[in-house]
Tab-separated table of C-alpha atoms in Angstrom:
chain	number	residue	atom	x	y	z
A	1	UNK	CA	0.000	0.000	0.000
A	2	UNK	CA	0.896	3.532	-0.343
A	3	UNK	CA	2.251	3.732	-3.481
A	4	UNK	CA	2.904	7.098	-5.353
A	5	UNK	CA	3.277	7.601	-8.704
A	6	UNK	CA	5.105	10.942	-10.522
A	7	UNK	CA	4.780	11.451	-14.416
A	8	UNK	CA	6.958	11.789	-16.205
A	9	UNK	CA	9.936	10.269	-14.816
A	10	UNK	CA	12.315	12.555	-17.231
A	11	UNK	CA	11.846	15.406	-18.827
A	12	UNK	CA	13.767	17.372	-20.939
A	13	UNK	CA	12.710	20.670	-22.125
A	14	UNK	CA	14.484	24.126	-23.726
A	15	UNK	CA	14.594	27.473	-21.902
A	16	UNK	CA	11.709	29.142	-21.320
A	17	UNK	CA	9.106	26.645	-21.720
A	18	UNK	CA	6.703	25.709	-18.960
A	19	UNK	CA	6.794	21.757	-17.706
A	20	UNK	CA	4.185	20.351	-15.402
A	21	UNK	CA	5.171	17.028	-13.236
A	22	UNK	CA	1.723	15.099	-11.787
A	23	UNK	CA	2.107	12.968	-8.519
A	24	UNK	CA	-0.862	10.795	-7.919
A	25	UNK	CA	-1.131	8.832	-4.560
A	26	UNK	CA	-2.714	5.116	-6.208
A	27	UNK	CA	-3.999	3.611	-3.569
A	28	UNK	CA	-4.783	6.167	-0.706
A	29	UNK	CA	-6.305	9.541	-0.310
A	30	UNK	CA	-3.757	12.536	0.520
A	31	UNK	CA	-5.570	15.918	1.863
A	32	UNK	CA	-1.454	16.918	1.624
A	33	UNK	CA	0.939	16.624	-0.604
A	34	UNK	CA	5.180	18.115	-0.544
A	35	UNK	CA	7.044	18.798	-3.427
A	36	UNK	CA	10.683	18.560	-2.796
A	37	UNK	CA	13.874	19.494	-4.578
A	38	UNK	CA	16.997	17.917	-4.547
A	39	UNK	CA	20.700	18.731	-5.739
A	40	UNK	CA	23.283	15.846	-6.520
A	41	UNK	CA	24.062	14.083	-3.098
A	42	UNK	CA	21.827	15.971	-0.893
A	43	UNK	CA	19.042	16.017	1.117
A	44	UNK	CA	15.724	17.039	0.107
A	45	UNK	CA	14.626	20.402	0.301
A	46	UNK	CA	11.106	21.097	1.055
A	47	UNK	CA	9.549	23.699	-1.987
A	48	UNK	CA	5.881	23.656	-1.206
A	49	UNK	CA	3.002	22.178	0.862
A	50	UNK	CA	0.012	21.527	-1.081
A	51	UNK	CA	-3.520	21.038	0.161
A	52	UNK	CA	-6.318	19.652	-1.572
A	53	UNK	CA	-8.933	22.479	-2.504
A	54	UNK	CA	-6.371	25.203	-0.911
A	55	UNK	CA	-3.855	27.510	-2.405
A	56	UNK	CA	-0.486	26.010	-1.883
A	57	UNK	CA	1.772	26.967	0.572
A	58	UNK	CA	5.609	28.106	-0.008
A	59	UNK	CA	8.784	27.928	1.681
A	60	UNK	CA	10.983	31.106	1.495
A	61	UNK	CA	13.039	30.985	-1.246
A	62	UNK	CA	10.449	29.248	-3.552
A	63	UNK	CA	8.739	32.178	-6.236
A	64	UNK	CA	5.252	30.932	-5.912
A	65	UNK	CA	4.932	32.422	-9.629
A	66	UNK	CA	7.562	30.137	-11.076
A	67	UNK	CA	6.645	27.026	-9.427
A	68	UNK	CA	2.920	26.669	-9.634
A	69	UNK	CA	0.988	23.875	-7.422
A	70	UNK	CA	-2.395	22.888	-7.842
A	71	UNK	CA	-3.854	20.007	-5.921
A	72	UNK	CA	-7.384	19.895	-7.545
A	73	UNK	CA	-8.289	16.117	-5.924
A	74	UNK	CA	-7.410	13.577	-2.847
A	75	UNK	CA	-5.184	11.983	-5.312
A	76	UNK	CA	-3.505	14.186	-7.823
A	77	UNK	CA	-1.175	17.416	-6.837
A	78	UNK	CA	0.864	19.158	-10.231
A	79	UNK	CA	3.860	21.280	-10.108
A	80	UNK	CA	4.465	23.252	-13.039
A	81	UNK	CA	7.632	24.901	-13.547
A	82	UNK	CA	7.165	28.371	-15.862
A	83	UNK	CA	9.684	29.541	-18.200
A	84	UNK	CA	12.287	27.044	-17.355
A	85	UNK	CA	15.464	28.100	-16.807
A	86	UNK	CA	18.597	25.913	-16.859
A	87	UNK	CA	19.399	26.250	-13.072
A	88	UNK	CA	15.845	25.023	-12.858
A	89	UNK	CA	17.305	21.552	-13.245
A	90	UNK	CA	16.855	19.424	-10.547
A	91	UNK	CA	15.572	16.347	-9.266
A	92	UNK	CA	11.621	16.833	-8.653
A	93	UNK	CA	10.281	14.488	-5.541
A	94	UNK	CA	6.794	14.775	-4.109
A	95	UNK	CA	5.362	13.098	-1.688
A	96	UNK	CA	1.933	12.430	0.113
A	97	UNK	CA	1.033	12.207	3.595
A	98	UNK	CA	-1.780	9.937	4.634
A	99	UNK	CA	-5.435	10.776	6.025
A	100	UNK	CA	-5.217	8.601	9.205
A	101	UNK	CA	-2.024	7.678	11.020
A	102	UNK	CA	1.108	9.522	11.374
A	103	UNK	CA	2.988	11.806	10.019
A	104	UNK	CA	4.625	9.402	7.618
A	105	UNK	CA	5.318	10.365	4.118
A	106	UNK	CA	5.284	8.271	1.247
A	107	UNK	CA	7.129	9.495	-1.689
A	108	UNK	CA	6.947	9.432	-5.272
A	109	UNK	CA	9.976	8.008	-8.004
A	110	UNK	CA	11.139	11.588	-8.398
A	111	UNK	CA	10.997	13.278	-12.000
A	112	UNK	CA	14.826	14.657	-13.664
A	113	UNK	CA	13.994	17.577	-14.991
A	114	UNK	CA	16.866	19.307	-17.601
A	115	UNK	CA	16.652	22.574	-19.258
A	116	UNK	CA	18.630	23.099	-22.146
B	1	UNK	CA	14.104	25.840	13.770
B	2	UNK	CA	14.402	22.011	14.225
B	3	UNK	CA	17.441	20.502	12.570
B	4	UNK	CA	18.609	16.720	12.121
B	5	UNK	CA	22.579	16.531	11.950
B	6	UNK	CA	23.585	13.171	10.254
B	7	UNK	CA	26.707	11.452	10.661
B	8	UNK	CA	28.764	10.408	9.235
B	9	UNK	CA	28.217	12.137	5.877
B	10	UNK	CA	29.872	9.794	3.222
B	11	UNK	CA	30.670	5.874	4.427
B	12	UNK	CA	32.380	3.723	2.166
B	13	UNK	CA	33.181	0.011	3.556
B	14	UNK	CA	33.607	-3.661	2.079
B	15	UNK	CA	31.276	-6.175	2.280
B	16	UNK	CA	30.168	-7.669	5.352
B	17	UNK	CA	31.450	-4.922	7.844
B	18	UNK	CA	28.994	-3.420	10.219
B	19	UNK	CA	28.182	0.102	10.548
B	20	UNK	CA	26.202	2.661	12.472
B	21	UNK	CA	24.651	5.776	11.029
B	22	UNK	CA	23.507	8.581	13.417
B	23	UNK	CA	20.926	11.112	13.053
B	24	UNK	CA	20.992	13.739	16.374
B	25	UNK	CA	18.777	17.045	16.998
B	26	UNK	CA	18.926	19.379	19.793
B	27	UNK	CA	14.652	19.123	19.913
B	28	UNK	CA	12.868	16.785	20.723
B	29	UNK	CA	10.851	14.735	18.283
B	30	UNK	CA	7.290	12.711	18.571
B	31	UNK	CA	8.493	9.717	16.321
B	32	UNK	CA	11.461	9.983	13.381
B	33	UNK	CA	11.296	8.053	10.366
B	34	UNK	CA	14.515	6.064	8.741
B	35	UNK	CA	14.218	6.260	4.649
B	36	UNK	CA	16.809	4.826	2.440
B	37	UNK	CA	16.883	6.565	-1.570
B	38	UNK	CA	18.673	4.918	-4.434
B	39	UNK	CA	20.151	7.198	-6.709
B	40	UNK	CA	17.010	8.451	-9.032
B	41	UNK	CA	14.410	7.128	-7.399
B	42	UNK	CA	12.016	8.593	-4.342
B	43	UNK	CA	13.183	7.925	-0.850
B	44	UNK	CA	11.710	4.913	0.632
B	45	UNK	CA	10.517	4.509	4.603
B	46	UNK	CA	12.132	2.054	6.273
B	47	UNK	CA	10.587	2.346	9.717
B	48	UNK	CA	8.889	4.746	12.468
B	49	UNK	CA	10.218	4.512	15.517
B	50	UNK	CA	7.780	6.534	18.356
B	51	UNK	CA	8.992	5.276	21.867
B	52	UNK	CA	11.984	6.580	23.910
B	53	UNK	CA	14.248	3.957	24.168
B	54	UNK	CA	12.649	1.947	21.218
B	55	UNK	CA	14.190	-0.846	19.101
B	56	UNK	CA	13.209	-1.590	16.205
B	57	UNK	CA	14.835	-4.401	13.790
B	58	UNK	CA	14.469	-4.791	9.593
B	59	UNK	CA	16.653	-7.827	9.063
B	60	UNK	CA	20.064	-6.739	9.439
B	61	UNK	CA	19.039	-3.132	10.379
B	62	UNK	CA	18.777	-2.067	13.788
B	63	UNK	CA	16.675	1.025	14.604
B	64	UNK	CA	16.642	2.797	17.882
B	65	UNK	CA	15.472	5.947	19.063
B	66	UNK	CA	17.279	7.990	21.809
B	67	UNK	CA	15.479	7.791	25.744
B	68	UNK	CA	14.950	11.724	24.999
B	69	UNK	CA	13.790	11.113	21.897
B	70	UNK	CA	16.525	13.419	20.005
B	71	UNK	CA	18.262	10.998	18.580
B	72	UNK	CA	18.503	8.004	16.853
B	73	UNK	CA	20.826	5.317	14.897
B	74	UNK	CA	20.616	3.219	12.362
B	75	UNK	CA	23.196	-0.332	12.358
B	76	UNK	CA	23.851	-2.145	9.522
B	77	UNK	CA	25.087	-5.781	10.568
B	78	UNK	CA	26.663	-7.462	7.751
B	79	UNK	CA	26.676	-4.706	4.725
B	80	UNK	CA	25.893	-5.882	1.337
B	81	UNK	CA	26.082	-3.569	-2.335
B	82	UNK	CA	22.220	-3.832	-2.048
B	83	UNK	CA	22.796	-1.278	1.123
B	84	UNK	CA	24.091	1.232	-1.033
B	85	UNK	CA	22.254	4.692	-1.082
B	86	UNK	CA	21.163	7.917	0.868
B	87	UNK	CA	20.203	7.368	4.079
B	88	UNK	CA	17.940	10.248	5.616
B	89	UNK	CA	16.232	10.374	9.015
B	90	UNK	CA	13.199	12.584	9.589
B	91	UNK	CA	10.946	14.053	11.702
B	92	UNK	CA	7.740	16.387	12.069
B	93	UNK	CA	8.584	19.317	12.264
B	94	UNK	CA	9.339	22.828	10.778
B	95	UNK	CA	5.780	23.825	10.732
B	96	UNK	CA	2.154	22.415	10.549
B	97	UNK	CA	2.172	18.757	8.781
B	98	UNK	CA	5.562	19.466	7.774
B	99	UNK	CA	8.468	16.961	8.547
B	100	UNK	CA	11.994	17.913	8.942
B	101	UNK	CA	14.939	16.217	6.726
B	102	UNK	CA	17.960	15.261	8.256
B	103	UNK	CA	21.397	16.228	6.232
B	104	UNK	CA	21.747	12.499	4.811
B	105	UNK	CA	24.314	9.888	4.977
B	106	UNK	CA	25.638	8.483	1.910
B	107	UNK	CA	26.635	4.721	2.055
B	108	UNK	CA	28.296	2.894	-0.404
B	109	UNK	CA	29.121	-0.834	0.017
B	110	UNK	CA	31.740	-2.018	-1.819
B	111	UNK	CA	31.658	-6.239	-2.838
């Protein structure tokens, strides 16, 4: 149980285009949902809480504008990324906390994302 | 602001050697998770651990959680290459459903 998908899995795209990355929970509702970033050989670092039906929350740093989050069901969160940028590229991780139970978060495959 | 201090940062040992991998705050937590991530994939959760004091075993990993619970360890018994990868201990914290990363632990386990 608790499985969590992320589409696509790599994505390469030029400069200034706009890339969305979809992280479905399969098998379990998620009122939250975290998108994470994460450089070579680090840890992750938290971008944005999502809730279903509720604007998105940010971590400082993290232009709200440039990394859009909508979490439109129990099951589905998107991050887009707007007018790409090559120091956009990253490794995209988001995860998804259950309704009951603790504070345990299951996490998607991740998605590579590389602007040229 | 909570923070989770890993150590060490990088381990590299041969096969079959034990190890212990350390995750230690200054807070105090209500339960810290153990996750292990291969390199492009999503981090995967080993175990919770809740209790002060508490032992918790996976096979050849040993999970215990500090009396105060602000700490905890992870030992390997017996490495093998299928060990390899970013270890990461968390924690809630850092704000309202949010949980707390610690800095990581890279292992690599050489045959």
């Amino acid at each position: 149980g608790a499985v969590v998908s992320q589409h696509p899995s790599r994505v390469i795209c030029k400069s200034g285009t706009s890339v969305k990355i979809e992280c479905r929970s399969l098998d379990f509702q998620a009122t939250t949902m975290f998108w994470y970033r994460q450089f070579p050989k680090k840890s992750l670092m938290l971008m944005a809480t999502s809730n279903e039906g509720s604007k998105a929350t940010y971590e400082q740093g993290v232009e709200k504008d440039k990394f859009l989050i909508n979490h439109a069901s129990l099951t589905l969160s998107t991050l887009t990324v707007t007018s790409a940028h090559p120091e956009d590229s990253s490794f995209y991780i988001c995860s998804a906390q259950t309704l009951a139970g603790g504070k345990e978060q299951y996490f998607g495959p991740g998605t590579r994302l590389t602007v040229t | 602001t909570q923070l989770l201090e890993q150590s060490p940062q990088f381990l590299s040992i041969q096969e079959g050697e034990n190890l212990t991998v350390y995750c230690n705050s200054s807070s105090v937590f209500s339960s810290l998770q153990w996750y292990r991530q291969e390199p492009g994939e999503g981090p995967v959760l080993l175990v919770t651990v809740v209790t002060g004091g508490e032992v918790k075993k996976l096979k050849r990993l040993t999970f215990q959680f500090g009396d105060a619970r602000k700490d905890s360890s992870l030992h390997i018994t017996a490495a093998q290459p299928g060990d390899t990868g970013l270890y990461l201990c968390a924690g809630p914290g850092g704000g309202y459903q949010k949980v707390t990363f610690g800095t990581g632990t890279k292992l690599q386990v050489i045959p």
